[in-house]
Coordinates of N, CA and C in Angstrom, one line a residue:
M1 N -13.9 -7.1 -4.7 CA -13.8 -6.1 -3.7 C -12.4 -5.4 -3.9
M2 N -12.4 -4.1 -3.6 CA -11.3 -3.3 -3.8 C -10.1 -3.6 -2.8
I3 N -10.5 -3.9 -1.6 CA -9.5 -4.2 -0.5 C -9.6 -5.6 -0.1
S4 N -8.4 -6.3 -0.1 CA -8.4 -7.7 0.4 C -7.1 -8.0 1.2
K5 N -7.3 -8.9 2.1 CA -6.1 -9.4 2.9 C -5.5 -10.5 2.1
L6 N -4.1 -10.6 2.2 CA -3.3 -11.6 1.5 C -2.4 -12.2 2.5
T7 N -1.8 -13.4 2.2 CA -0.7 -13.9 2.9 C 0.6 -13.5 2.1
T8 N 1.7 -13.7 2.7 CA 2.9 -13.4 1.9 C 3.1 -14.3 0.7
E9 N 2.6 -15.5 0.8 CA 2.8 -16.4 -0.3 C 1.9 -16.1 -1.5
N10 N 0.7 -15.4 -1.3 CA -0.1 -15.2 -2.4 C -0.1 -13.7 -2.9
I11 N 1.0 -13.0 -2.7 CA 1.1 -11.7 -3.4 C 1.3 -12.0 -4.9
P12 N 0.4 -11.4 -5.7 CA 0.5 -11.7 -7.1 C 1.8 -11.2 -7.8
Q13 N 2.2 -11.9 -8.8 CA 3.3 -11.5 -9.6 C 2.9 -10.2 -10.3
G14 N 3.9 -9.3 -10.6 CA 3.6 -8.1 -11.2 C 4.8 -7.3 -11.6
N15 N 4.7 -6.3 -12.3 CA 5.8 -5.4 -12.6 C 5.7 -4.2 -11.6
Y16 N 6.4 -4.4 -10.4 CA 6.2 -3.5 -9.3 C 7.3 -2.4 -9.2
E17 N 6.8 -1.3 -8.7 CA 7.7 -0.2 -8.2 C 7.3 -0.1 -6.8
G18 N 8.4 0.1 -6.0 CA 8.1 0.3 -4.5 C 9.4 0.1 -3.7
Y19 N 9.2 -0.3 -2.5 CA 10.3 -0.5 -1.6 C 10.0 -1.5 -0.5
L20 N 11.0 -2.1 0.1 CA 11.0 -2.9 1.3 C 12.0 -2.3 2.2
W21 N 11.6 -2.1 3.5 CA 12.5 -1.5 4.5 C 12.7 -2.6 5.5
Y22 N 13.9 -3.1 5.5 CA 14.3 -4.2 6.5 C 14.6 -3.6 7.8
A23 N 14.4 -4.4 8.9 CA 14.6 -3.9 10.2 C 16.0 -3.5 10.5
D24 N 17.0 -4.1 9.9 CA 18.4 -3.8 10.2 C 19.0 -2.8 9.2
A25 N 18.2 -2.1 8.4 CA 18.7 -1.2 7.4 C 18.4 0.2 7.7
T26 N 19.2 1.1 7.2 CA 19.0 2.6 7.5 C 18.3 3.2 6.3
K27 N 18.1 2.5 5.2 CA 17.3 3.0 4.1 C 16.6 1.8 3.4
P28 N 15.6 2.0 2.7 CA 14.8 0.9 2.0 C 15.5 0.3 0.8
V29 N 15.2 -0.9 0.5 CA 15.6 -1.5 -0.8 C 14.5 -1.2 -1.8
I30 N 14.9 -0.6 -2.9 CA 14.0 -0.1 -4.0 C 13.7 -1.3 -4.8
I31 N 12.4 -1.5 -5.1 CA 11.9 -2.6 -6.0 C 11.5 -1.9 -7.3
E32 N 12.1 -2.5 -8.4 CA 11.8 -2.0 -9.8 C 11.6 -3.2 -10.6
G33 N 10.4 -3.7 -10.8 CA 10.2 -4.9 -11.6 C 9.6 -6.1 -10.7
D34 N 10.3 -7.2 -10.8 CA 9.8 -8.4 -10.2 C 10.0 -8.3 -8.7
F35 N 9.0 -8.9 -8.0 CA 9.1 -9.1 -6.5 C 8.7 -10.6 -6.3
T36 N 9.4 -11.2 -5.4 CA 9.1 -12.6 -5.0 C 8.9 -12.6 -3.5
P37 N 8.0 -13.4 -3.0 CA 7.7 -13.5 -1.6 C 8.9 -13.9 -0.7
D38 N 9.9 -14.6 -1.3 CA 11.0 -15.0 -0.5 C 11.9 -13.8 -0.1
Q39 N 11.5 -12.6 -0.6 CA 12.2 -11.3 -0.1 C 11.7 -10.9 1.3
L40 N 10.6 -11.5 1.7 CA 10.0 -11.2 3.0 C 10.5 -12.3 4.0
T41 N 11.7 -12.0 4.5 CA 12.4 -13.0 5.4 C 12.0 -12.8 6.8
D42 N 12.3 -13.8 7.6 CA 12.0 -13.8 9.1 C 13.0 -12.8 9.8
F43 N 14.2 -12.9 9.4 CA 15.2 -11.9 9.9 C 16.3 -11.8 8.9
P44 N 16.6 -10.6 8.6 CA 15.9 -9.4 9.0 C 14.5 -9.3 8.4
F45 N 13.5 -8.9 9.1 CA 12.2 -8.9 8.6 C 12.0 -7.5 8.0
V46 N 11.0 -7.4 7.1 CA 10.6 -6.2 6.5 C 9.6 -5.4 7.4
V47 N 10.1 -4.3 7.9 CA 9.2 -3.5 8.8 C 8.0 -3.0 8.0
E48 N 8.3 -2.4 6.9 CA 7.2 -2.0 6.0 C 7.6 -2.1 4.6
G49 N 6.7 -2.4 3.7 CA 6.9 -2.4 2.3 C 5.7 -2.0 1.5
F50 N 5.9 -1.4 0.4 CA 4.9 -1.0 -0.5 C 5.2 -1.3 -1.9
L51 N 4.3 -1.9 -2.7 CA 4.5 -2.3 -4.1 C 3.3 -1.7 -4.9
F52 N 3.6 -1.3 -6.1 CA 2.6 -0.8 -7.0 C 2.8 -1.3 -8.4
D53 N 1.8 -1.9 -9.0 CA 1.9 -2.4 -10.4 C 1.0 -1.4 -11.1
E54 N 1.6 -0.5 -11.9 CA 0.8 0.6 -12.5 C -0.1 0.0 -13.6
K55 N 0.4 -0.9 -14.4 CA -0.4 -1.4 -15.5 C -1.7 -2.2 -14.9
A56 N -1.5 -3.0 -13.9 CA -2.6 -3.7 -13.3 C -3.4 -2.9 -12.3
Q57 N -2.9 -1.7 -11.9 CA -3.5 -0.8 -11.0 C -3.8 -1.5 -9.6
K58 N -2.7 -2.2 -9.2 CA -2.8 -2.9 -7.9 C -1.7 -2.4 -7.0
S59 N -2.0 -2.2 -5.7 CA -1.1 -1.8 -4.7 C -1.1 -2.8 -3.6
I60 N 0.1 -3.0 -3.1 CA 0.3 -4.0 -2.0 C 1.0 -3.3 -0.8
S61 N 0.4 -3.4 0.4 CA 1.0 -2.8 1.6 C 1.4 -4.0 2.5
I62 N 2.7 -3.9 3.0 CA 3.2 -5.0 3.8 C 3.7 -4.4 5.1
K63 N 3.2 -4.9 6.2 CA 3.6 -4.5 7.6 C 4.0 -5.7 8.4
H64 N 5.0 -5.5 9.2 CA 5.4 -6.6 10.1 C 5.1 -6.1 11.6
I65 N 4.2 -6.8 12.2 CA 3.8 -6.4 13.6 C 3.8 -7.7 14.5
N66 N 4.5 -7.5 15.6 CA 4.5 -8.6 16.6 C 4.9 -10.0 16.0
G67 N 5.9 -10.0 15.1 CA 6.4 -11.2 14.5 C 5.6 -11.8 13.4
Q68 N 4.6 -11.0 12.8 CA 3.8 -11.5 11.8 C 3.6 -10.5 10.7
Y69 N 3.6 -11.0 9.4 CA 3.4 -10.1 8.3 C 1.9 -9.9 8.1
F70 N 1.5 -8.6 7.8 CA 0.1 -8.3 7.4 C 0.2 -7.7 6.1
V71 N -0.5 -8.3 5.1 CA -0.5 -7.9 3.7 C -1.9 -7.5 3.3
T72 N -2.0 -6.2 2.7 CA -3.2 -5.8 2.2 C -3.1 -5.4 0.8
A73 N -4.0 -5.8 -0.1 CA -4.0 -5.5 -1.5 C -5.1 -4.5 -1.8
F74 N -4.8 -3.6 -2.7 CA -5.8 -2.6 -3.1 C -5.9 -2.7 -4.7
D75 N -7.1 -3.0 -5.2 CA -7.3 -3.1 -6.6 C -8.0 -1.9 -7.0
L76 N -7.3 -0.9 -7.6 CA -7.9 0.4 -8.0 C -9.0 0.3 -9.1
N77 N -8.9 -0.8 -9.8 CA -9.9 -1.1 -10.9 C -11.3 -1.4 -10.3
K78 N -11.3 -1.8 -9.0 CA -12.6 -2.2 -8.4 C -13.2 -1.1 -7.5
A79 N -12.7 0.1 -7.6 CA -13.3 1.2 -6.9 C -14.8 1.4 -7.4
D80 N -15.7 1.5 -6.4 CA -17.1 1.7 -6.9 C -17.4 3.2 -7.0
K81 N -18.6 3.5 -7.5 CA -19.0 4.9 -7.8 C -19.0 5.8 -6.6
D82 N -19.2 5.2 -5.4 CA -19.3 6.0 -4.2 C -17.9 6.3 -3.5
T83 N -16.9 5.6 -4.1 CA -15.5 5.8 -3.5 C -14.8 7.0 -4.2
V84 N -14.1 7.7 -3.3 CA -13.3 8.8 -3.8 C -11.8 8.5 -3.6
L85 N -11.1 8.7 -4.7 CA -9.6 8.5 -4.6 C -9.0 9.8 -5.0
Q86 N -8.3 10.4 -4.0 CA -7.7 11.7 -4.1 C -6.2 11.6 -4.2
D87 N -5.5 12.1 -5.3 CA -4.1 12.0 -5.5 C -3.3 12.9 -4.5
R88 N -2.3 12.4 -4.0 CA -1.4 13.1 -3.1 C 0.1 12.7 -3.4
T89 N 1.0 13.6 -3.1 CA 2.4 13.3 -3.2 C 3.1 13.8 -1.9
Y90 N 3.9 12.9 -1.4 CA 4.6 13.2 -0.1 C 6.1 13.0 -0.3
G91 N 6.9 13.8 0.5 CA 8.3 13.7 0.4 C 8.7 12.3 0.9
G92 N 9.6 11.7 0.2 CA 10.0 10.3 0.6 C 10.8 10.3 1.9
N93 N 10.6 9.2 2.7 CA 11.3 9.0 3.9 C 12.4 8.0 3.7
G94 N 13.6 8.4 3.4 CA 14.7 7.5 3.2 C 14.9 7.1 1.8
V95 N 14.0 7.6 0.9 CA 14.2 7.4 -0.6 C 14.4 8.7 -1.2
H96 N 14.9 8.7 -2.4 CA 15.3 10.0 -3.1 C 14.1 10.4 -4.1
F97 N 13.0 9.9 -3.9 CA 11.8 10.3 -4.7 C 10.7 10.7 -3.8
N98 N 9.8 11.4 -4.4 CA 8.5 11.7 -3.7 C 7.6 10.4 -3.8
I99 N 6.8 10.2 -2.9 CA 5.9 9.0 -2.9 C 4.5 9.5 -3.3
K100 N 3.9 8.8 -4.3 CA 2.6 9.1 -4.8 C 1.6 8.1 -4.0
V101 N 0.5 8.7 -3.5 CA -0.5 7.9 -2.9 C -1.9 8.4 -3.4
K102 N -2.8 7.5 -3.3 CA -4.2 7.9 -3.5 C -4.9 7.7 -2.1
E103 N -5.5 8.8 -1.6 CA -6.3 8.7 -0.4 C -7.6 8.1 -0.7
L104 N -8.0 7.1 0.0 CA -9.2 6.4 -0.3 C -10.3 6.9 0.7
W105 N -11.3 7.4 0.2 CA -12.5 7.9 1.0 C -13.7 7.1 0.6
M106 N -14.4 6.6 1.6 CA -15.6 5.8 1.4 C -16.7 6.3 2.3
P107 N -18.0 6.1 1.8 CA -19.1 6.5 2.6 C -19.3 5.6 3.8
K108 N -19.5 6.1 4.9 CA -19.7 5.4 6.2 C -20.8 6.1 7.0
V109 N -21.5 5.3 7.7 CA -22.5 6.0 8.6 C -21.8 6.7 9.7
D110 N -22.1 8.0 9.8 CA -21.5 8.9 10.7 C -22.3 8.9 12.0
K111 N -21.8 8.5 13.1 CA -22.5 8.4 14.4 C -22.8 9.8 15.0
V112 N -22.0 10.8 14.5 CA -22.3 12.1 15.0 C -23.4 12.8 14.2
A113 N -23.4 12.5 12.9 CA -24.4 13.1 12.1 C -25.8 12.5 12.3
M114 N -26.8 13.0 11.6 CA -28.1 12.4 11.8 C -28.2 10.9 11.6
A115 N -29.0 10.3 12.3 CA -29.1 8.8 12.3 C -29.2 8.3 10.8
G116 N -28.3 7.4 10.5 CA -28.3 6.7 9.2 C -27.6 7.5 8.1
M117 N -27.2 8.8 8.3 CA -26.6 9.6 7.3 C -25.2 9.1 7.1
K118 N -24.8 9.0 5.8 CA -23.4 8.6 5.4 C -22.6 9.8 5.1
T119 N -21.4 9.8 5.5 CA -20.4 10.8 5.1 C -19.2 10.1 4.5
L120 N -18.4 10.8 3.7 CA -17.2 10.3 3.2 C -16.1 10.4 4.3
Q121 N -15.5 9.2 4.6 CA -14.5 9.1 5.6 C -13.2 8.5 5.1
P122 N -12.0 8.9 5.6 CA -10.8 8.4 5.1 C -10.7 6.9 5.5
V123 N -10.2 6.1 4.6 CA -10.1 4.6 4.9 C -8.6 4.2 4.8
A124 N -7.9 4.7 3.8 CA -6.5 4.3 3.6 C -5.8 5.3 2.7
Q125 N -4.5 5.2 2.8 CA -3.6 5.8 1.9 C -2.9 4.7 1.1
I126 N -3.2 4.7 -0.2 CA -2.7 3.7 -1.1 C -1.5 4.1 -1.9
F127 N -0.4 3.4 -1.7 CA 0.9 3.7 -2.4 C 0.7 3.5 -3.9
C128 N 1.1 4.5 -4.7 CA 1.0 4.4 -6.1 C 2.3 4.7 -6.8
G129 N 3.4 4.3 -6.2 CA 4.7 4.5 -6.9 C 5.4 5.8 -6.5
F130 N 6.5 6.1 -7.2 CA 7.3 7.2 -7.0 C 7.1 8.3 -8.0
D131 N 7.2 9.5 -7.6 CA 7.2 10.7 -8.5 C 8.6 11.1 -8.7
K132 N 9.2 10.6 -9.7 CA 10.7 10.8 -10.0 C 10.9 12.1 -10.7

């Protein structure tokens, strides 16, 4: 499956590019290379983090909500033929690079359209590193 839920302990090792934004920081910590789960501390906690392993084509999204980490992994190698990945670049928020993402669109039954008809709908924006 292209999208999976992880725990902080089972984030795979990889050669990551990305960032971790701690709750007590005014700018994110840039990750270039190794990442270890012990970087996800209880306090200061990581409000949001994104990691991308270009060689493995895996992206990790980390969110801290109500005292708990939520980790989602995206394996771009497992996109099926009905999935659309659209490249986008956005100005960085607190970083000195533009952020590359792939917008993930998947076919879903559209309740407004004819019964049973599927349309492409946005599912996620997948972090894919920095455009330096």
